[in-house]
Every structure is written in C-alpha cells, then in structure tokens.
Amino acid sequence: MNMIKPSQDEKERAIEYILSIGLSKPKSLWKHFYELYRALGFHYLFLNTMLPVIISVALMIGFIVLCPLPSEQFKNAVLFATAPVFFIFVVLLTEIVERSSPLYELKMTCKYTIQQITAFRVLCFSLMGSVFCTLTSLFSRFPDVLDFFRALSLSLFALFICSFLSIFLMRYFNWKWTHFTPVLLWMMIGLFPIWILRERWESFLSQLPIVITVFFTVIAFGLYLMELKKLINIQQREVAYYVGR
Amino acid sequence: MLVVNHVTKKYGNFTALEDITIKFTNGVYGLLAPNGSGKTTLIKMLATLLFPTSGEILWEGIEITKLGEEYRNIIGYLPQDFGYYKNQSPRQFLHYLAALKGIDRSVANRKVTELLELVSLSDVMDKKMRHFSGGMIQRVGIAQALLNDPKILILDEPTAGLDPKERVRFRNLISEISQDRIVILSTHIVSDIETIANRVIMLKDHKLYCNDSPSNICRTLEGKVYETWDIKTVTQPYFPLTQRQEDGRTLVRFVCESDCTEVARPVTPNLEDVFLYVYRDEAI
C-alpha cells in the first residue's frame, strides 16, 4: 500500500506536542463560559449590543402586533413563528455590528476571540428568547393548562431548532454573508407553513400530543448545546470578512 | 523560533504567496515589498487570521493553528487599518483589549499606565480618541499590541499616514521595544526599516526574493550605483533611481551594470536604491 509515512522529525514533533498538551481534560462548555465571564464580565461581553437587543425586541413585538392572522384562531402557529424572531434578529444584528467593526480583525487575534464571545452571547440571547416564549405563551391566555404547555414547548422547540440550525450554518459555512442565513431559515420554518398550510398548520400544531412536543424540544435543546460547544471550540477558521477584500 | 515552512497561499486561482520559507528569531524583521505583493497575506497568516493553502507555520516546532489560544497569547498585532472606538479614551480602550487578551485586571491596571507612558500618551489617557491625530491613534495601536508583552510583535504598515516627525518617533519606539522579541514590520516605505531592521525580507512576484541584513542587501548593488549632474553623458544602458534639484541643476542617481566612473561618481548604494531597482517593473 502507498502510505505517506511521517518523517522522524515529524514523529518527534508530534510526540512533543502530545506530551506538551498532556492528559488535561478538555474544557467543558460551562467552563469556557465561566472563564469568559470571569475575564470579560457582562459589560465587555455585551459591549455595543444594546441597540441590536432593543431593535430585536421591537421586531418581535411588531411581528405579534402586525401579524395579519387572527391571533385567537392561530395561537399556536403565531407563537411558533414568533418564538425565534428575537433570537434570529439579535444574532444577525450583533454579528453585523461585529463584522463591520474596525476592531473585528484585531479581536480575532486576542486570547478570547469574537467567535467565543458570540457563543456566549448566543447562549444568553437564547435564554432571553426562552423568557420571551414563556411570556408570550402566558399572554396568549390558553383556557387549558395542557394547551399552555403545548404552546410553550412548541415555541421553545421553534426557538431551539432555529438556534441549532443558525449556529450550524454559521459554524459550517465560512461565507461572508453567512450570518444572514438564519433569517431565511426562520422564514422557512416559522412562516412558510402558515402561508402554505394556514388552518391545517394550526390544527396540526394544536393536536400534537404534549409528550411529543416536549420530547422534540428536549432533543432540539440538546442539539443546540452540542452545536454551541462546537462553535466555541473552532480553531481552524479564517477571518472570512477580510478574504478577497 | 517562528518558522514559515514552504507556505503557499491561494485565493481560488490567484496565488498570493508561493513557497515561502523564513525563520524568525529575536530581532526586527522588515517585510519590504510593493503593494499587492503578498505582505499583508503573510502578516495575516502569522496573526492566524488566514491559513496557508499548503505548508505550515510553526512556533517552537508546533503548528500555530494547533496552538490556538496559546499562540494568540504570545502575539501582539497592529493591523493595517487599526480600528478603535472613538468614544473611548485610550485607557478604556486598552483595558477592554487587556480583558480580551485575558490579562488579569490588576496587571492590566499597571500595564496600561506603563504603556501609555511609553508611547507618550499619559497626558491624554482619559480623553476621547475621536479628537486624536493619526500618529496618536497609531501610538495607541502600538500600546495595545504590547499589552500582553508579546514574544512576537506583528505590525502591518504601521507608519502609513504618519507625518515625518511621528515616523521618526515611531522608529525610535520600535527600536526601544525590540529587545528579546521578534518584531515583524511590514512596509513599502524603505526609510522605516533601513535604520531599525536587523534583517530585511523582500518579496517579488509573490515569492521570497531575499532575506538578509540591510548591509548585505545593499552590497548586491555595490559598484553599480552612480550620481551625475549631466545624465546625457552616460552612454551605457542605465536605470534611473532618483533625481534631486540643486541650484537649478538636476543630480541623477542611477544604476549601471557597466563601469561609468569616467562620466559619473560612484556612490554607496542604500536600501532605497535596491528597492527601486529590484521592483523596477512593478508599480510601487
């Protein structure tokens, strides 16, 4: 067999490298986030994010208020479509702010890169999104507690599946405009079923057993955490913004 | 030791750098080449912003991309277009970057004050940077690059936009801080590195042209550089370098491969002569 074998020098270097790393346990996601928080604090972690947060909250409220569908008849479908709005837009806007920042390149050469900070922010934004999902489900005033939990789990599922796919796209594709793709994703997952299926979509969502909706929410949350861990651990990533400029 | 080992960088079909091999030890390295020759690509690869298409960059024998955070901890980087937050003061800005570099707060407090003194900005350390001149901003840039006391200091076109006085001040500063570290300074301004670089790296046609001391590089044109007040008397083929007006007459400095001592005065070549001669076919 024609196998490319490493030279003695390469072997020694690899052994040295393995020995230098030792048997230290790889950092967990929470350890990463704790270190980031200890080093930067909320002030630096969320520097220049106030405006994107305000705009995203306004967009979410605007979407609920201006939604052309009668909210009483389409409660589940509207909640499902609304759930990822805050997350998708806040991530998009903060990414735009970072990528257009004159400091982007410099920040990518620091110990804590903007990519790691983005991962921390994404976690916080998804937690905020969860709070908004709970509030919108509460304000929807479902007559039955089971209906409330179904709606809540559906909206959380929409949030986490969009978050998972958004991070996957951001991590996997190193395009200049990757951060815009989650908006398309939200349109496909949240809006298209309403436009195409209308009452049938609402009827489908409202008849789903709670066990199923909770199960899929847990799965989506697990996938989301796994993806977040991969995002914070990326090493081999070029600063796409600068390539080809 | 930082080693660039047979590195090639391609953007699609375009080759920005081809088979570059350089070893960096402590000292000041001047990366000298015209615009568009791949200087910034090389600098960005050293700063881990870009990765080689083939070849490897090693720090103490280990690939820098594998080192990740460990490597970023030992580099200081000043990009070509150094960005800053206009509403921040130098002190606030440096504290922010110190946090990003993972420097402990108490160490950062001391370091920020020290560095602002070093770059002569201690009197304006609490003023907003929006009113700062290009030179002052560049000095903030140098200070941020030194925050983590880097073993490798990478400066991309650090003197672009500086006036002559600030340029001299900058050179003195680099000489001052270049002890016990690798300083890689990319520029197309010859005078920036003529006095401070221990070694000059020249790129031509996206390949390494030379990597030598300034005196050795100048020696390549020894006996070939002349000056004359009357260029018309030179009959041999020559390449004009510079012209200087004096008392209504023009002193022409030129390179001639054959002996011109009868019609022109031989002079000691400098780095600018070599630069102009080597890149004579390229837009500078």
Short mmCIF file of C-alpha atoms in Angstrom, two decimals:
data_model
loop_
_atom_site.label_atom_id
_atom_site.label_comp_id
_atom_site.label_asym_id
_atom_site.label_seq_id
_atom_site.Cartn_x
_atom_site.Cartn_y
_atom_site.Cartn_z
CA MET A 1 0.00 0.00 0.00
CA ASN A 2 1.22 3.51 -0.81
CA MET A 3 1.02 5.22 2.54
CA ILE A 4 2.64 8.56 3.28
CA LYS A 5 4.68 7.94 6.39
CA PRO A 6 5.77 10.80 8.66
CA SER A 7 9.47 11.57 8.88
CA GLN A 8 11.35 11.03 12.13
CA ASP A 9 11.33 14.79 12.71
CA GLU A 10 7.55 14.94 12.22
CA LYS A 11 7.06 11.99 14.58
CA GLU A 12 9.19 13.63 17.27
CA ARG A 13 7.37 16.90 16.87
CA ALA A 14 4.00 15.17 17.16
CA ILE A 15 5.15 13.32 20.31
CA GLU A 16 6.44 16.58 21.79
CA TYR A 17 3.13 18.24 21.02
CA ILE A 18 1.10 15.43 22.61
CA LEU A 19 3.34 15.48 25.67
CA SER A 20 3.09 19.25 25.95
CA ILE A 21 -0.70 19.03 25.92
CA GLY A 22 -0.55 16.24 28.48
CA LEU A 23 -3.64 14.49 29.67
CA SER A 24 -5.52 17.58 30.73
CA LYS A 25 -9.26 17.25 30.43
CA PRO A 26 -10.74 19.33 27.61
CA LYS A 27 -12.68 22.34 28.88
CA SER A 28 -16.42 21.88 29.17
CA LEU A 29 -18.82 24.36 27.59
CA TRP A 30 -19.69 25.78 31.02
CA LYS A 31 -16.02 26.12 31.98
CA HIS A 32 -15.44 28.05 28.75
CA PHE A 33 -18.35 30.37 29.52
CA TYR A 34 -17.33 30.80 33.14
CA GLU A 35 -13.79 31.76 32.09
CA LEU A 36 -15.16 34.22 29.55
CA TYR A 37 -17.42 35.74 32.17
CA ARG A 38 -14.61 35.97 34.73
CA ALA A 39 -12.24 37.61 32.25
CA LEU A 40 -14.63 39.97 30.50
CA GLY A 41 -17.69 40.43 32.67
CA PHE A 42 -21.10 41.26 31.19
CA HIS A 43 -20.01 44.80 30.35
CA TYR A 44 -17.34 43.74 27.82
CA LEU A 45 -19.21 40.63 26.68
CA PHE A 46 -22.19 42.73 25.64
CA LEU A 47 -20.36 45.85 24.51
CA ASN A 48 -22.27 47.58 21.71
CA THR A 49 -25.20 45.15 21.82
CA MET A 50 -27.83 47.38 23.45
CA LEU A 51 -29.20 48.71 20.17
CA PRO A 52 -29.47 45.27 18.48
CA VAL A 53 -31.32 43.95 21.57
CA ILE A 54 -33.81 46.87 21.55
CA ILE A 55 -34.39 46.54 17.78
CA SER A 56 -34.93 42.78 18.07
CA VAL A 57 -37.43 43.12 20.92
CA ALA A 58 -39.25 45.79 18.87
CA LEU A 59 -39.27 43.48 15.84
CA MET A 60 -40.69 40.63 17.89
CA ILE A 61 -43.45 42.79 19.37
CA GLY A 62 -44.10 44.33 15.94
CA PHE A 63 -44.43 40.87 14.42
CA ILE A 64 -47.03 39.82 17.02
CA VAL A 65 -48.98 43.08 16.77
CA LEU A 66 -48.88 43.40 12.99
CA CYS A 67 -49.39 39.71 12.18
CA PRO A 68 -52.26 39.64 9.66
CA LEU A 69 -53.63 36.37 11.04
CA PRO A 70 -56.38 36.41 13.70
CA SER A 71 -54.32 35.56 16.77
CA GLU A 72 -57.20 33.81 18.56
CA GLN A 73 -57.61 31.24 15.76
CA PHE A 74 -53.89 30.85 15.04
CA LYS A 75 -52.48 30.95 18.57
CA ASN A 76 -50.06 28.02 18.19
CA ALA A 77 -48.95 28.92 14.68
CA VAL A 78 -48.28 32.56 15.65
CA LEU A 79 -46.39 31.57 18.81
CA PHE A 80 -44.37 29.04 16.79
CA ALA A 81 -43.47 31.69 14.21
CA THR A 82 -42.77 34.39 16.83
CA ALA A 83 -40.53 32.31 19.09
CA PRO A 84 -37.26 32.59 17.08
CA VAL A 85 -37.76 36.24 15.95
CA PHE A 86 -35.87 37.85 18.84
CA PHE A 87 -33.02 35.33 18.70
CA ILE A 88 -32.61 35.38 14.92
CA PHE A 89 -32.54 39.16 14.66
CA VAL A 90 -30.44 39.86 17.71
CA VAL A 91 -27.79 37.40 16.49
CA LEU A 92 -27.95 38.88 12.99
CA LEU A 93 -27.65 42.47 14.21
CA THR A 94 -24.88 41.82 16.73
CA GLU A 95 -22.96 39.91 14.04
CA ILE A 96 -23.38 42.83 11.64
CA VAL A 97 -22.11 45.22 14.32
CA GLU A 98 -19.10 42.98 14.99
CA ARG A 99 -18.24 42.22 11.38
CA SER A 100 -18.44 45.86 10.35
CA SER A 101 -16.46 46.94 13.41
CA PRO A 102 -12.98 48.28 12.69
CA LEU A 103 -11.79 46.13 15.57
CA TYR A 104 -13.01 42.80 14.20
CA GLU A 105 -9.63 41.69 12.86
CA LEU A 106 -7.79 42.70 15.99
CA LYS A 107 -10.30 40.97 18.25
CA MET A 108 -9.79 37.73 16.33
CA THR A 109 -6.12 37.71 17.34
CA CYS A 110 -6.82 38.06 21.08
CA LYS A 111 -6.98 35.21 23.58
CA TYR A 112 -10.77 35.47 23.71
CA THR A 113 -11.87 35.84 20.11
CA ILE A 114 -15.08 37.47 19.00
CA GLN A 115 -16.20 33.99 17.95
CA GLN A 116 -16.08 32.79 21.55
CA ILE A 117 -17.82 35.94 22.71
CA THR A 118 -20.51 35.33 20.07
CA ALA A 119 -21.06 31.82 21.50
CA PHE A 120 -21.55 33.31 24.98
CA ARG A 121 -23.93 35.93 23.63
CA VAL A 122 -25.86 33.31 21.66
CA LEU A 123 -26.44 31.36 24.87
CA CYS A 124 -27.68 34.47 26.70
CA PHE A 125 -29.88 35.51 23.77
CA SER A 126 -31.46 32.07 23.59
CA LEU A 127 -32.17 32.26 27.34
CA MET A 128 -33.78 35.66 26.79
CA GLY A 129 -35.70 34.11 23.88
CA SER A 130 -36.95 31.37 26.22
CA VAL A 131 -38.21 34.01 28.66
CA PHE A 132 -40.00 35.80 25.80
CA CYS A 133 -41.54 32.47 24.68
CA THR A 134 -42.86 31.90 28.20
CA LEU A 135 -44.25 35.43 28.41
CA THR A 136 -45.95 35.29 25.00
CA SER A 137 -47.45 31.88 25.88
CA LEU A 138 -48.73 33.31 29.17
CA PHE A 139 -50.19 36.37 27.47
CA SER A 140 -51.96 34.15 24.95
CA ARG A 141 -54.27 33.04 27.82
CA PHE A 142 -54.88 29.41 26.96
CA PRO A 143 -58.01 28.07 28.68
CA ASP A 144 -56.39 24.74 29.44
CA VAL A 145 -53.04 24.28 31.20
CA LEU A 146 -52.19 21.44 28.79
CA ASP A 147 -52.73 23.78 25.85
CA PHE A 148 -50.43 26.29 27.52
CA PHE A 149 -47.65 23.73 27.96
CA ARG A 150 -48.12 22.50 24.40
CA ALA A 151 -47.82 26.06 23.08
CA LEU A 152 -44.82 26.76 25.32
CA SER A 153 -43.00 23.60 24.28
CA LEU A 154 -43.79 24.27 20.62
CA SER A 155 -42.42 27.79 20.80
CA LEU A 156 -39.32 26.59 22.68
CA PHE A 157 -38.85 23.89 20.05
CA ALA A 158 -39.05 26.54 17.30
CA LEU A 159 -36.53 28.68 19.19
CA PHE A 160 -34.01 25.90 19.81
CA ILE A 161 -34.27 24.28 16.39
CA CYS A 162 -33.72 27.69 14.76
CA SER A 163 -30.85 28.39 17.17
CA PHE A 164 -29.30 24.99 16.44
CA LEU A 165 -29.57 25.40 12.67
CA SER A 166 -28.36 29.02 12.83
CA ILE A 167 -25.19 28.06 14.71
CA PHE A 168 -24.69 25.06 12.45
CA LEU A 169 -24.82 27.32 9.39
CA MET A 170 -22.56 29.93 10.98
CA ARG A 171 -20.07 27.29 12.01
CA TYR A 172 -20.14 25.13 8.91
CA PHE A 173 -20.17 27.74 6.17
CA ASN A 174 -17.49 30.39 6.26
CA TRP A 175 -19.15 32.75 3.80
CA LYS A 176 -19.05 36.47 4.13
CA TRP A 177 -22.85 36.69 4.49
CA THR A 178 -23.49 33.50 6.49
CA HIS A 179 -24.99 35.50 9.36
CA PHE A 180 -27.97 36.39 7.12
CA THR A 181 -28.98 32.76 6.52
CA PRO A 182 -30.82 32.32 9.88
CA VAL A 183 -33.40 34.87 8.70
CA LEU A 184 -34.15 32.67 5.67
CA LEU A 185 -34.24 29.70 7.99
CA TRP A 186 -36.83 31.38 10.20
CA MET A 187 -38.97 32.19 7.16
CA MET A 188 -38.83 28.56 6.07
CA ILE A 189 -39.57 27.06 9.49
CA GLY A 190 -41.84 29.69 11.00
CA LEU A 191 -43.61 31.49 8.17
CA PHE A 192 -43.87 29.18 5.16
CA PRO A 193 -46.07 26.55 6.91
CA ILE A 194 -48.54 29.33 7.87
CA TRP A 195 -48.61 30.79 4.38
CA ILE A 196 -48.95 27.45 2.66
CA LEU A 197 -50.99 25.32 5.09
CA ARG A 198 -52.84 28.04 7.05
CA GLU A 199 -55.62 26.40 9.18
CA ARG A 200 -54.21 22.94 8.61
CA TRP A 201 -50.90 24.04 10.19
CA GLU A 202 -52.68 25.44 13.26
CA SER A 203 -54.82 22.34 13.51
CA PHE A 204 -51.72 20.11 13.22
CA LEU A 205 -49.86 22.02 15.95
CA SER A 206 -52.82 22.17 18.34
CA GLN A 207 -53.41 18.43 18.09
CA LEU A 208 -49.84 17.33 18.76
CA PRO A 209 -49.53 15.32 21.99
CA ILE A 210 -47.58 17.18 24.68
CA VAL A 211 -45.25 14.20 25.13
CA ILE A 212 -44.19 14.59 21.51
CA THR A 213 -43.71 18.38 21.67
CA VAL A 214 -41.72 18.15 24.93
CA PHE A 215 -39.63 15.29 23.54
CA PHE A 216 -38.71 17.25 20.42
CA THR A 217 -37.99 20.38 22.47
CA VAL A 218 -35.52 18.46 24.63
CA ILE A 219 -33.88 16.98 21.52
CA ALA A 220 -33.63 20.44 19.91
CA PHE A 221 -32.14 21.87 23.11
CA GLY A 222 -29.56 19.07 23.24
CA LEU A 223 -28.59 19.60 19.60
CA TYR A 224 -28.34 23.33 20.25
CA LEU A 225 -25.95 22.86 23.20
CA MET A 226 -23.79 20.47 21.18
CA GLU A 227 -23.58 22.97 18.36
CA LEU A 228 -22.73 25.78 20.79
CA LYS A 229 -19.83 23.72 22.13
CA LYS A 230 -18.54 23.18 18.61
CA LEU A 231 -18.82 26.91 17.89
CA ILE A 232 -16.71 27.89 20.88
CA ASN A 233 -14.06 25.30 20.03
CA ILE A 234 -13.47 26.25 16.40
CA GLN A 235 -9.75 26.66 15.77
CA GLN A 236 -9.38 26.41 12.02
CA ARG A 237 -11.34 29.40 10.80
CA GLU A 238 -10.15 32.18 8.58
CA VAL A 239 -11.47 35.67 9.04
CA ALA A 240 -13.77 35.47 6.04
CA TYR A 241 -14.58 39.16 6.18
CA TYR A 242 -11.11 40.00 5.04
CA VAL A 243 -10.62 37.38 2.38
CA GLY A 244 -10.78 38.80 -1.08
CA ARG A 245 -11.05 42.39 0.06
CA MET B 1 11.63 30.37 16.91
CA LEU B 2 8.90 31.12 14.40
CA VAL B 3 9.20 29.19 11.16
CA VAL B 4 7.31 29.75 7.94
CA ASN B 5 7.82 26.45 6.16
CA HIS B 6 7.14 26.22 2.40
CA VAL B 7 3.96 28.25 2.74
CA THR B 8 1.74 28.88 -0.26
CA LYS B 9 -1.48 30.86 -0.09
CA LYS B 10 -4.05 30.82 -2.87
CA TYR B 11 -7.36 32.63 -3.27
CA GLY B 12 -9.11 30.49 -5.87
CA ASN B 13 -6.83 30.54 -8.90
CA PHE B 14 -4.82 33.50 -7.66
CA THR B 15 -1.58 32.72 -5.86
CA ALA B 16 -0.88 35.42 -3.29
CA LEU B 17 2.24 33.74 -1.89
CA GLU B 18 4.27 30.87 -3.27
CA ASP B 19 6.57 28.54 -1.39
CA ILE B 20 7.74 30.97 1.27
CA THR B 21 10.27 29.72 3.82
CA ILE B 22 11.51 32.08 6.54
CA LYS B 23 12.92 31.52 10.02
CA PHE B 24 12.36 34.27 12.57
CA THR B 25 14.50 34.61 15.70
CA ASN B 26 14.63 37.60 18.08
CA GLY B 27 15.18 40.90 16.26
CA VAL B 28 13.44 43.32 13.93
CA TYR B 29 12.42 41.97 10.53
CA GLY B 30 11.39 44.42 7.85
CA LEU B 31 8.99 42.94 5.33
CA LEU B 32 9.62 45.13 2.33
CA ALA B 33 7.71 44.85 -0.92
CA PRO B 34 5.44 46.93 -3.12
CA ASN B 35 1.69 46.97 -2.57
CA GLY B 36 -0.08 43.82 -3.73
CA SER B 37 2.96 41.58 -3.38
CA GLY B 38 1.55 39.45 -0.56
CA LYS B 39 2.93 41.27 2.50
CA THR B 40 -0.42 41.59 4.22
CA THR B 41 -1.35 37.99 3.38
CA LEU B 42 1.85 36.80 5.07
CA ILE B 43 1.25 39.07 8.05
CA LYS B 44 -2.33 37.81 8.40
CA MET B 45 -1.17 34.22 8.27
CA LEU B 46 1.32 34.95 11.06
CA ALA B 47 -1.53 36.52 13.04
CA THR B 48 -3.75 33.42 12.46
CA LEU B 49 -6.32 35.43 10.52
CA LEU B 50 -5.60 33.41 7.37
CA PHE B 51 -4.27 29.89 6.96
CA PRO B 52 -1.79 28.58 4.41
CA THR B 53 -3.16 26.65 1.45
CA SER B 54 -0.07 24.45 1.77
CA GLY B 55 2.95 24.44 4.03
CA GLU B 56 2.98 25.24 7.72
CA ILE B 57 3.79 27.96 10.21
CA LEU B 58 5.45 26.66 13.36
CA TRP B 59 6.10 28.24 16.73
CA GLU B 60 8.71 26.29 18.70
CA GLY B 61 8.08 23.35 16.36
CA ILE B 62 4.30 23.28 16.71
CA GLU B 63 1.83 24.46 14.11
CA ILE B 64 0.32 27.77 15.21
CA THR B 65 -3.25 26.78 14.33
CA LYS B 66 -2.94 23.82 16.69
CA LEU B 67 -1.65 26.08 19.44
CA GLY B 68 -4.69 28.34 19.08
CA GLU B 69 -5.18 30.38 22.25
CA GLU B 70 -1.64 29.57 23.40
CA TYR B 71 -0.21 31.20 20.27
CA ARG B 72 -2.59 34.16 20.38
CA ASN B 73 -1.34 34.75 23.93
CA ILE B 74 2.19 35.44 22.71
CA ILE B 75 1.46 37.67 19.74
CA GLY B 76 0.84 41.38 19.56
CA TYR B 77 -0.76 42.59 16.35
CA LEU B 78 -1.26 46.01 14.84
CA PRO B 79 -3.41 45.74 11.69
CA GLN B 80 -3.01 47.97 8.67
CA ASP B 81 -6.33 49.70 9.32
CA PHE B 82 -6.21 49.92 13.06
CA GLY B 83 -9.75 50.32 14.37
CA TYR B 84 -10.78 51.81 17.67
CA TYR B 85 -13.91 53.00 19.44
CA LYS B 86 -13.97 56.76 19.01
CA ASN B 87 -15.95 57.36 22.18
CA GLN B 88 -13.47 55.52 24.34
CA SER B 89 -10.38 57.01 25.93
CA PRO B 90 -7.02 55.24 25.40
CA ARG B 91 -7.23 53.97 28.96
CA GLN B 92 -10.73 52.47 28.47
CA PHE B 93 -9.75 51.04 25.11
CA LEU B 94 -6.60 49.39 26.44
CA HIS B 95 -8.50 47.96 29.41
CA TYR B 96 -11.04 46.44 27.01
CA LEU B 97 -8.32 44.84 24.90
CA ALA B 98 -6.44 43.70 28.00
CA ALA B 99 -9.60 41.86 29.05
CA LEU B 100 -9.89 40.28 25.59
CA LYS B 101 -6.26 39.22 25.88
CA GLY B 102 -7.08 37.55 29.20
CA ILE B 103 -4.84 39.82 31.26
CA ASP B 104 -5.64 39.95 34.95
CA ARG B 105 -7.26 43.26 36.00
CA SER B 106 -4.56 44.26 38.49
CA VAL B 107 -1.82 43.52 35.94
CA ALA B 108 -3.79 45.41 33.28
CA ASN B 109 -4.06 48.50 35.50
CA ARG B 110 -0.28 48.68 35.86
CA LYS B 111 0.43 47.72 32.25
CA VAL B 112 -1.98 50.24 30.72
CA THR B 113 -0.40 53.13 32.67
CA GLU B 114 3.12 51.96 31.80
CA LEU B 115 2.38 51.59 28.10
CA LEU B 116 0.60 54.90 27.78
CA GLU B 117 3.68 56.50 29.30
CA LEU B 118 5.92 54.58 26.91
CA VAL B 119 4.00 55.88 23.89
CA SER B 120 3.81 59.40 25.41
CA LEU B 121 0.05 59.45 25.77
CA SER B 122 -0.21 59.59 29.55
CA ASP B 123 -1.37 63.22 29.47
CA VAL B 124 -4.36 62.33 27.23
CA MET B 125 -5.13 58.88 28.62
CA ASP B 126 -8.65 59.90 29.66
CA LYS B 127 -9.53 61.97 26.60
CA LYS B 128 -11.82 60.51 23.94
CA MET B 129 -9.93 59.21 20.95
CA ARG B 130 -12.21 60.90 18.40
CA HIS B 131 -10.04 64.03 18.61
CA PHE B 132 -6.72 62.18 18.25
CA SER B 133 -4.36 62.63 15.29
CA GLY B 134 -3.29 59.67 13.11
CA GLY B 135 0.02 59.48 14.95
CA MET B 136 -1.64 59.38 18.36
CA ILE B 137 -4.01 56.61 17.23
CA GLN B 138 -1.08 54.66 15.88
CA ARG B 139 0.65 55.00 19.24
CA VAL B 140 -2.48 53.64 20.93
CA GLY B 141 -2.22 50.78 18.43
CA ILE B 142 1.36 50.08 19.43
CA ALA B 143 0.39 50.18 23.11
CA GLN B 144 -2.41 47.64 22.61
CA ALA B 145 -0.07 45.34 20.69
CA LEU B 146 2.34 45.39 23.64
CA LEU B 147 -0.28 44.76 26.34
CA ASN B 148 0.49 41.06 26.73
CA ASP B 149 4.27 41.61 26.47
CA PRO B 150 4.27 39.59 23.23
CA LYS B 151 7.11 37.38 22.09
CA ILE B 152 6.06 38.11 18.51
CA LEU B 153 5.07 41.64 17.55
CA ILE B 154 3.42 41.89 14.14
CA LEU B 155 2.99 45.37 12.67
CA ASP B 156 1.28 45.79 9.30
CA GLU B 157 2.12 49.12 7.60
CA PRO B 158 2.46 50.84 10.97
CA THR B 159 3.69 54.16 9.62
CA ALA B 160 1.08 54.65 6.90
CA GLY B 161 -0.44 58.11 7.30
CA LEU B 162 2.13 59.36 9.79
CA ASP B 163 3.97 62.65 9.29
CA PRO B 164 7.80 62.56 9.17
CA LYS B 165 8.18 63.59 12.82
CA GLU B 166 5.81 60.90 14.01
CA ARG B 167 7.50 58.38 11.76
CA VAL B 168 10.87 59.05 13.39
CA ARG B 169 9.27 58.84 16.82
CA PHE B 170 7.69 55.54 15.84
CA ARG B 171 11.01 54.11 14.66
CA ASN B 172 12.66 55.07 17.94
CA LEU B 173 9.85 53.40 19.83
CA ILE B 174 10.22 50.16 17.86
CA SER B 175 13.98 50.14 18.49
CA GLU B 176 13.29 50.62 22.17
CA ILE B 177 10.84 47.71 22.46
CA SER B 178 12.54 45.26 20.13
CA GLN B 179 14.71 43.61 22.79
CA ASP B 180 14.08 39.90 23.39
CA ARG B 181 11.27 39.54 20.91
CA ILE B 182 10.53 39.02 17.26
CA VAL B 183 9.29 42.20 15.62
CA ILE B 184 7.88 41.78 12.11
CA LEU B 185 7.22 45.06 10.43
CA SER B 186 5.60 45.18 7.02
CA THR B 187 6.00 48.29 4.92
CA HIS B 188 6.69 49.65 1.47
CA ILE B 189 8.43 52.70 2.95
CA VAL B 190 12.14 51.93 2.84
CA SER B 191 13.23 54.53 5.40
CA ASP B 192 11.01 52.89 8.02
CA ILE B 193 13.16 49.80 8.21
CA GLU B 194 16.52 50.97 6.92
CA THR B 195 17.61 52.09 10.37
CA ILE B 196 15.86 49.64 12.68
CA ALA B 197 15.61 46.26 10.90
CA ASN B 198 18.21 43.59 11.60
CA ARG B 199 17.01 41.72 8.58
CA VAL B 200 15.04 42.69 5.53
CA ILE B 201 12.69 40.27 3.80
CA MET B 202 11.80 41.16 0.23
CA LEU B 203 9.01 39.54 -1.76
CA LYS B 204 8.89 39.60 -5.54
CA ASP B 205 6.33 38.01 -7.83
CA HIS B 206 4.68 36.54 -4.71
CA LYS B 207 7.87 34.61 -3.88
CA LEU B 208 10.66 35.22 -1.39
CA TYR B 209 13.26 37.37 -3.15
CA CYS B 210 15.73 37.76 -0.30
CA ASN B 211 16.07 37.55 3.48
CA ASP B 212 19.28 39.23 4.60
CA SER B 213 20.76 42.07 6.62
CA PRO B 214 20.31 45.58 5.13
CA SER B 215 24.06 45.92 4.56
CA ASN B 216 24.27 42.61 2.65
CA ILE B 217 21.26 43.57 0.57
CA CYS B 218 22.84 46.93 -0.26
CA ARG B 219 26.04 45.11 -1.20
CA THR B 220 24.24 43.47 -4.13
CA LEU B 221 24.40 46.83 -5.92
CA GLU B 222 27.90 47.74 -4.81
CA GLY B 223 29.85 49.45 -7.60
CA LYS B 224 26.73 49.83 -9.71
CA VAL B 225 25.16 52.99 -8.29
CA TYR B 226 26.31 56.38 -9.58
CA GLU B 227 25.39 60.04 -9.41
CA THR B 228 25.86 62.64 -12.10
CA TRP B 229 24.83 66.21 -12.87
CA ASP B 230 24.84 65.50 -16.57
CA ILE B 231 22.99 62.27 -17.33
CA LYS B 232 23.29 62.88 -21.09
CA THR B 233 26.98 61.97 -20.92
CA VAL B 234 26.12 58.44 -19.81
CA THR B 235 26.11 56.34 -22.95
CA GLN B 236 25.80 52.88 -21.35
CA PRO B 237 22.33 51.46 -20.59
CA TYR B 238 21.28 52.59 -17.12
CA PHE B 239 18.28 52.57 -14.78
CA PRO B 240 17.45 55.94 -13.16
CA LEU B 241 16.75 55.78 -9.43
CA THR B 242 16.18 59.27 -8.06
CA GLN B 243 16.59 62.89 -9.10
CA ARG B 244 17.44 65.84 -6.89
CA GLN B 245 17.20 69.51 -7.80
CA GLU B 246 20.02 71.75 -6.56
CA ASP B 247 20.87 75.29 -7.70
CA GLY B 248 18.81 74.86 -10.86
CA ARG B 249 20.65 71.65 -11.77
CA THR B 250 19.50 68.04 -11.54
CA LEU B 251 21.54 65.37 -9.77
CA VAL B 252 20.58 61.97 -11.13
CA ARG B 253 21.23 58.76 -9.21
CA PHE B 254 21.23 55.66 -11.37
CA VAL B 255 22.23 52.02 -11.61
CA CYS B 256 24.54 50.91 -14.38
CA GLU B 257 25.77 47.35 -14.75
CA SER B 258 28.91 48.50 -16.59
CA ASP B 259 31.65 50.89 -15.44
CA CYS B 260 30.61 54.58 -15.56
CA THR B 261 33.35 56.11 -13.41
CA GLU B 262 34.52 58.35 -16.24
CA VAL B 263 31.21 60.20 -16.52
CA ALA B 264 29.64 59.72 -13.08
CA ARG B 265 30.60 59.49 -9.43
CA PRO B 266 30.18 56.04 -7.81
CA VAL B 267 28.19 56.18 -4.58
CA THR B 268 27.39 53.74 -1.79
CA PRO B 269 24.09 52.01 -2.52
CA ASN B 270 21.33 52.26 0.03
CA LEU B 271 18.22 50.15 0.62
CA GLU B 272 16.05 52.52 -1.37
CA ASP B 273 18.31 52.03 -4.42
CA VAL B 274 17.94 48.26 -4.13
CA PHE B 275 14.19 48.57 -3.64
CA LEU B 276 13.74 50.78 -6.70
CA TYR B 277 15.99 48.59 -8.80
CA VAL B 278 14.52 45.23 -7.73
CA TYR B 279 10.93 46.42 -8.23
CA ARG B 280 11.64 48.45 -11.37
CA ASP B 281 8.94 46.65 -13.36
CA GLU B 282 6.28 46.90 -10.68
CA ALA B 283 4.05 49.76 -9.60
CA ILE B 284 5.38 50.98 -6.25
#
